[in-house]
mmCIF file of C-alpha atoms in Angstrom:
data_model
loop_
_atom_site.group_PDB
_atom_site.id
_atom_site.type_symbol
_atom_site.label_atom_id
_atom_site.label_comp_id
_atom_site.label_asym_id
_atom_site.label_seq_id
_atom_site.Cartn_x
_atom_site.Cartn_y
_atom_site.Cartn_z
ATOM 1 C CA UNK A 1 -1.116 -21.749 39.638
ATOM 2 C CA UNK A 2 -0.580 -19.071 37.016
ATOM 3 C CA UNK A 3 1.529 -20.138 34.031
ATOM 4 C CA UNK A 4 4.624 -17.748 33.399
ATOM 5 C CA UNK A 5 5.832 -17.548 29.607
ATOM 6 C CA UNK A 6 8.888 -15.567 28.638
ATOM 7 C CA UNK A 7 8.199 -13.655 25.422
ATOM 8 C CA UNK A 8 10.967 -12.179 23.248
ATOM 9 C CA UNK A 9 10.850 -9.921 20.311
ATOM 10 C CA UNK A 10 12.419 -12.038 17.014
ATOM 11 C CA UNK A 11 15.038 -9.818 15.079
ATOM 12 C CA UNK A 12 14.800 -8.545 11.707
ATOM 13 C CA UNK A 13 16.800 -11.361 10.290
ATOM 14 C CA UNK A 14 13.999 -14.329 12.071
ATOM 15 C CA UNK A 15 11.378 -12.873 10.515
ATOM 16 C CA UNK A 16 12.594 -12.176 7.058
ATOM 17 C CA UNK A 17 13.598 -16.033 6.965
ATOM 18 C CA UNK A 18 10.039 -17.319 8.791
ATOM 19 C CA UNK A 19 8.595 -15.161 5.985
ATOM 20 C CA UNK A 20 9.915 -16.855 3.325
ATOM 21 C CA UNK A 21 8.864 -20.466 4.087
ATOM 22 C CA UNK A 22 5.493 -19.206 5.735
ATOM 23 C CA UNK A 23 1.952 -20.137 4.098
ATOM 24 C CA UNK A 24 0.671 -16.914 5.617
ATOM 25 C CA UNK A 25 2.031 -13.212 5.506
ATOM 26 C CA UNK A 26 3.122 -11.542 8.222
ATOM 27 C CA UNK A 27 3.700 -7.829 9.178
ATOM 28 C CA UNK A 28 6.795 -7.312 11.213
ATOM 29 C CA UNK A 29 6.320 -3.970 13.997
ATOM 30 C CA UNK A 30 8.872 -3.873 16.885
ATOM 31 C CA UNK A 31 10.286 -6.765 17.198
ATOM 32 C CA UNK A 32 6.168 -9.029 16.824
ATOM 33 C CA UNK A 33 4.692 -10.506 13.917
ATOM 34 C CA UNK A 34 0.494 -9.888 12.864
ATOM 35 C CA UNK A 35 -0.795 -12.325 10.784
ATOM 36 C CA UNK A 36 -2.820 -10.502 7.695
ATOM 37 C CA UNK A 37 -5.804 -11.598 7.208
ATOM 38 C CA UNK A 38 -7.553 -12.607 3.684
ATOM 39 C CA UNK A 39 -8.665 -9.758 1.373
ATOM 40 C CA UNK A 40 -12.251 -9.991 0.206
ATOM 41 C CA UNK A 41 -13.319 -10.379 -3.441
ATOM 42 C CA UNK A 42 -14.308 -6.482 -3.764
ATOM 43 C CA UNK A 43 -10.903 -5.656 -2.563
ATOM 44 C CA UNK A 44 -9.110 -7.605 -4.658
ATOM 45 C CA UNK A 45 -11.294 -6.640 -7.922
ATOM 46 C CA UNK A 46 -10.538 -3.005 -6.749
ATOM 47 C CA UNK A 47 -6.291 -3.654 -6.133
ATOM 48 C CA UNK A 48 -6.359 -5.935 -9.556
ATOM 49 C CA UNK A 49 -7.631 -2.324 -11.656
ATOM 50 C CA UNK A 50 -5.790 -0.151 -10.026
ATOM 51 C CA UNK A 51 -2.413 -2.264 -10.842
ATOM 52 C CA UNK A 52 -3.848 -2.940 -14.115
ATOM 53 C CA UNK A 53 -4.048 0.447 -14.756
ATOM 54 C CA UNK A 54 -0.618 1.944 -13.079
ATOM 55 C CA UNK A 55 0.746 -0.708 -14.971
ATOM 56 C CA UNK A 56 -0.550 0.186 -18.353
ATOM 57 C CA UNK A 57 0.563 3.641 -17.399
ATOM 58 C CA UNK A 58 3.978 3.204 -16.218
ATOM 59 C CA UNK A 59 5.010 0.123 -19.034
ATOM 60 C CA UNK A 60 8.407 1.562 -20.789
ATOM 61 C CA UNK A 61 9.387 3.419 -17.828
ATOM 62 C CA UNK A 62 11.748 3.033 -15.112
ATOM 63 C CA UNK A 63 8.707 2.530 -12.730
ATOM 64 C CA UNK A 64 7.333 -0.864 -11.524
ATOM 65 C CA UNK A 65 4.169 -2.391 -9.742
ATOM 66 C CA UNK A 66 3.873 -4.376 -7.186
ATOM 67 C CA UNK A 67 1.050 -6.143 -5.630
ATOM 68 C CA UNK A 68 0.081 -7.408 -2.096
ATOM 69 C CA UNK A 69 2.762 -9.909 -1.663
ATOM 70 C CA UNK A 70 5.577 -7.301 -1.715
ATOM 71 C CA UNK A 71 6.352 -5.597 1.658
ATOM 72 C CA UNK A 72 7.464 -2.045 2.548
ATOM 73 C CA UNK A 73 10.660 -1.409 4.748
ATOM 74 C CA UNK A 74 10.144 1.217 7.319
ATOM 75 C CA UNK A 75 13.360 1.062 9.322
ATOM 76 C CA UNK A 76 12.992 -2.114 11.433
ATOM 77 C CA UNK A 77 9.147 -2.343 9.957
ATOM 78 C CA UNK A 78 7.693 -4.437 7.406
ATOM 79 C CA UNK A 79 4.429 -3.806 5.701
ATOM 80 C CA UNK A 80 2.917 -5.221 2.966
ATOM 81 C CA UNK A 81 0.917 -2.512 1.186
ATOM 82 C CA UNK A 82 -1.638 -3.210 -1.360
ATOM 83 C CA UNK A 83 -0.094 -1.932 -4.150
ATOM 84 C CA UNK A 84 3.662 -0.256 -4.252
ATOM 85 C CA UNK A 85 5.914 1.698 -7.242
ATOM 86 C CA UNK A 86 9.243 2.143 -7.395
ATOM 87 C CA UNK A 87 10.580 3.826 -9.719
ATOM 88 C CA UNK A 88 14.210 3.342 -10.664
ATOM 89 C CA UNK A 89 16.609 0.632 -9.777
ATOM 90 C CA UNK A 90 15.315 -2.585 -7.828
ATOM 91 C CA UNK A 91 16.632 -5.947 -6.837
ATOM 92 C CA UNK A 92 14.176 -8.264 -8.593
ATOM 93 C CA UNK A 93 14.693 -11.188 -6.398
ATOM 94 C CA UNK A 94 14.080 -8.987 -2.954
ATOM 95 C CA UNK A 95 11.577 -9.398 -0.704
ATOM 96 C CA UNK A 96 11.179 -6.266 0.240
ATOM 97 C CA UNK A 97 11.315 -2.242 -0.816
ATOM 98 C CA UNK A 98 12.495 0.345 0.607
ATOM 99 C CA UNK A 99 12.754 3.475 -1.586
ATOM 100 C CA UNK A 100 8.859 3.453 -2.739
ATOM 101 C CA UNK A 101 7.686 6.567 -4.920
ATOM 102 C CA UNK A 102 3.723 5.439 -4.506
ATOM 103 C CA UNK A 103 1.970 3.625 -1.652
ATOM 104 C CA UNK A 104 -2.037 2.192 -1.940
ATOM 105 C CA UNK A 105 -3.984 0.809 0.882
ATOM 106 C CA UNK A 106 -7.416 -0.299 0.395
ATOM 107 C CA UNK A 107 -9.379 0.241 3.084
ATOM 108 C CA UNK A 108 -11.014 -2.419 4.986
ATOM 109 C CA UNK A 109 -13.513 -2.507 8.527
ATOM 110 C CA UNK A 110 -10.350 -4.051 9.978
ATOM 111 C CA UNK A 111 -7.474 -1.700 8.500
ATOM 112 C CA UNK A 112 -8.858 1.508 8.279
ATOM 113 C CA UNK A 113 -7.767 2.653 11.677
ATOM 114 C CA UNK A 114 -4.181 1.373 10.828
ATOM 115 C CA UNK A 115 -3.976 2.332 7.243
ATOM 116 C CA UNK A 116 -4.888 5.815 8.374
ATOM 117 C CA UNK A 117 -2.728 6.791 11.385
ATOM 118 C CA UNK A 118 0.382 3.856 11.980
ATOM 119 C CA UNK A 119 1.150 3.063 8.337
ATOM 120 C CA UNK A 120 0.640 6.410 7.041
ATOM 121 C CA UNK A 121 2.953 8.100 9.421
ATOM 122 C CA UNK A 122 5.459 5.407 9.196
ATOM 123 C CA UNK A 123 4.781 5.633 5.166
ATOM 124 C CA UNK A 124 5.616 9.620 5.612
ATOM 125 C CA UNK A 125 8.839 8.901 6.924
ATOM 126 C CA UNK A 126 10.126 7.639 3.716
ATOM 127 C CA UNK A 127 12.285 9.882 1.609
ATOM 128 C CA UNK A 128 11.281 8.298 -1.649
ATOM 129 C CA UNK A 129 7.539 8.621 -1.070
ATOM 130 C CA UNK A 130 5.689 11.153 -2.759
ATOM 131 C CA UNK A 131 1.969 9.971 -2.356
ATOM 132 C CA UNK A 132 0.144 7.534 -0.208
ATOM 133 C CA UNK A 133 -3.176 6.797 -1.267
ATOM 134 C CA UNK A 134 -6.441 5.382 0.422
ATOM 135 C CA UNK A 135 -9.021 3.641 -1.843
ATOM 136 C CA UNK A 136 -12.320 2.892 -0.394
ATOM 137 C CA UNK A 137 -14.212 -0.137 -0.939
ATOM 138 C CA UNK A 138 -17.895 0.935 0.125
ATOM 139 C CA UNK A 139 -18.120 4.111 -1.542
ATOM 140 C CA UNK A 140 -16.675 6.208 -4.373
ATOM 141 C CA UNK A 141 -13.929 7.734 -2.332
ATOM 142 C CA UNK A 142 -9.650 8.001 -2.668
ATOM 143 C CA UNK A 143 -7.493 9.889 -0.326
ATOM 144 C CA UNK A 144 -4.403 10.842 -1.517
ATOM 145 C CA UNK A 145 -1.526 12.267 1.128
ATOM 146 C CA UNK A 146 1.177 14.589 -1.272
ATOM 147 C CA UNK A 147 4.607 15.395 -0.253
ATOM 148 C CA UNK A 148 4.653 19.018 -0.509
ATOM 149 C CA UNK A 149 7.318 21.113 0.324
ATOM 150 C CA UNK A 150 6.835 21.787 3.874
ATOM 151 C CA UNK A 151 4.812 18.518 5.109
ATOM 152 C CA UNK A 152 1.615 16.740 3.672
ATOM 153 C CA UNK A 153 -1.260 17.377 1.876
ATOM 154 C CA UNK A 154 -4.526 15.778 1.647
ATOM 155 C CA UNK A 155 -6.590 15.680 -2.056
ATOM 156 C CA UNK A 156 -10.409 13.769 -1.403
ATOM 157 C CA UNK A 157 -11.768 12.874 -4.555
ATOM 158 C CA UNK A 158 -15.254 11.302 -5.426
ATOM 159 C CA UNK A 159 -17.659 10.016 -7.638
ATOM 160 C CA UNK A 160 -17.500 12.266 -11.008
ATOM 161 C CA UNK A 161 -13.778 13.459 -9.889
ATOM 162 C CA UNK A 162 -10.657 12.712 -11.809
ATOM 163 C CA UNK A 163 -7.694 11.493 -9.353
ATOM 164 C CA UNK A 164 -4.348 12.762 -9.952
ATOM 165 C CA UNK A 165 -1.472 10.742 -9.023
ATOM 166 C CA UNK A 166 1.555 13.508 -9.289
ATOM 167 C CA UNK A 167 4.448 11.287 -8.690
ATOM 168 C CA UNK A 168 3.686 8.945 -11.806
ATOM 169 C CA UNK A 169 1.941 11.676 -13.823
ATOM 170 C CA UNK A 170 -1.189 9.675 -13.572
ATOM 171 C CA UNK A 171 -4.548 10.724 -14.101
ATOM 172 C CA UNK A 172 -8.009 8.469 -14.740
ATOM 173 C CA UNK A 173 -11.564 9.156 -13.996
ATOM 174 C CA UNK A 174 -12.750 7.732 -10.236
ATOM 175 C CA UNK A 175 -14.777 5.481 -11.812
ATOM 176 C CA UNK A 176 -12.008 3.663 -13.586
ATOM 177 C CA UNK A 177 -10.756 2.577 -10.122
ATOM 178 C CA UNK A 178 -13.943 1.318 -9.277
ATOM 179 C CA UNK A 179 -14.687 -0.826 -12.690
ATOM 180 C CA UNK A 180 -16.946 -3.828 -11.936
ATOM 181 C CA UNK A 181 -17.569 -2.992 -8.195
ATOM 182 C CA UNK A 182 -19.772 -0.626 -6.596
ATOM 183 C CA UNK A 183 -22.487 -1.949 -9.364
ATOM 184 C CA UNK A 184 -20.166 0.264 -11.654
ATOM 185 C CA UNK A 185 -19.227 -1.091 -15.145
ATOM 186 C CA UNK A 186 -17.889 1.334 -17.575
ATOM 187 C CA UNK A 187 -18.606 1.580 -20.898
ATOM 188 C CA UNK A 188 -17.887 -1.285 -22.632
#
């Protein structure tokens, strides 16, 4: 005999609580929750110098880092982005964001896919952002989407390339993003 279980999307409100006592983060899409999985040691080397840097960089302004552990707001959505700024006012004891200026993903085997086509579009839809960026782990590479005028636009940059980051007026050799991975270590 075939065992019947009712399933029921939780509400907004169920998961934001489960969140907060849960060991393990959750993304929140349409009413289900997807466990994230573990980052891997390159990825986090990679996140840690990028917020290192846009930290450096934005210090004395009224723009502010976040890491991994904060999530994104899309509507009913909930993401939890790599790395997210806000500039202007926030609520520092919320859990979430929902007017971010800059969005980073690094991409993994398992997240590309998603990084590239769900999150991004759902990303787009946010009034505040003004660049979502892709950082590769496996190779010298950063995508950055750019709210232009009439859409999107898509800057590549690689190895020997200097990435611009418009919305923060932000701009560091490709290399620096990649300091101590990739078997590259700056000049020290």
């Amino acid at each position: 005999m075939a065992l019947t279980e009712k399933l029921r999307p939780i509400t907004v409100a169920e998961y934001l609580d489960g969140e907060k006592r849960s060991d393990v983060r959750h993304e929140y899409v349409a009413g289900a929750v997807y466990a994230m999985a573990g980052a891997s040691g390159l990825h986090n080397l990679i996140a840690l110098t990028l917020a290192t840097g846009l930290r450096n960089h934005l210090r004395g302004t009224p723009c502010h880092v976040f890491m991994s552990d904060m999530k994104v707001r899309v509507d009913d959505v909930f993401y939890y982005p790599d790395l997210v700024v806000v500039c202007g006012e926030i609520n520092p004891g919320a859990y979430y964001q929902t007017a971010p200026t800059l969005i980073v993903e690094i991409l993994s085997e398992s997240t590309e896919a998603r990084d590239r086509l769900e999150k991004r579009l759902a990303y787009q839809r946010i009034e505040s952002l003004q660049e979502y960026v892709l950082v590769a782990q496996d190779k010298m590479r950063v995508e950055v989407y750019r709210r232009i005028e009439d859409g999107w636009q898509l800057e590549t940059y690689s190895y020997g390339d200097r990435v611009r980051l418009a919305s923060i007026n932000y701009e560091a050799p490709i290399e620096q993003f990649y300091e101590d991975v990739l078997g590259y270590t700056g000049s020290r």
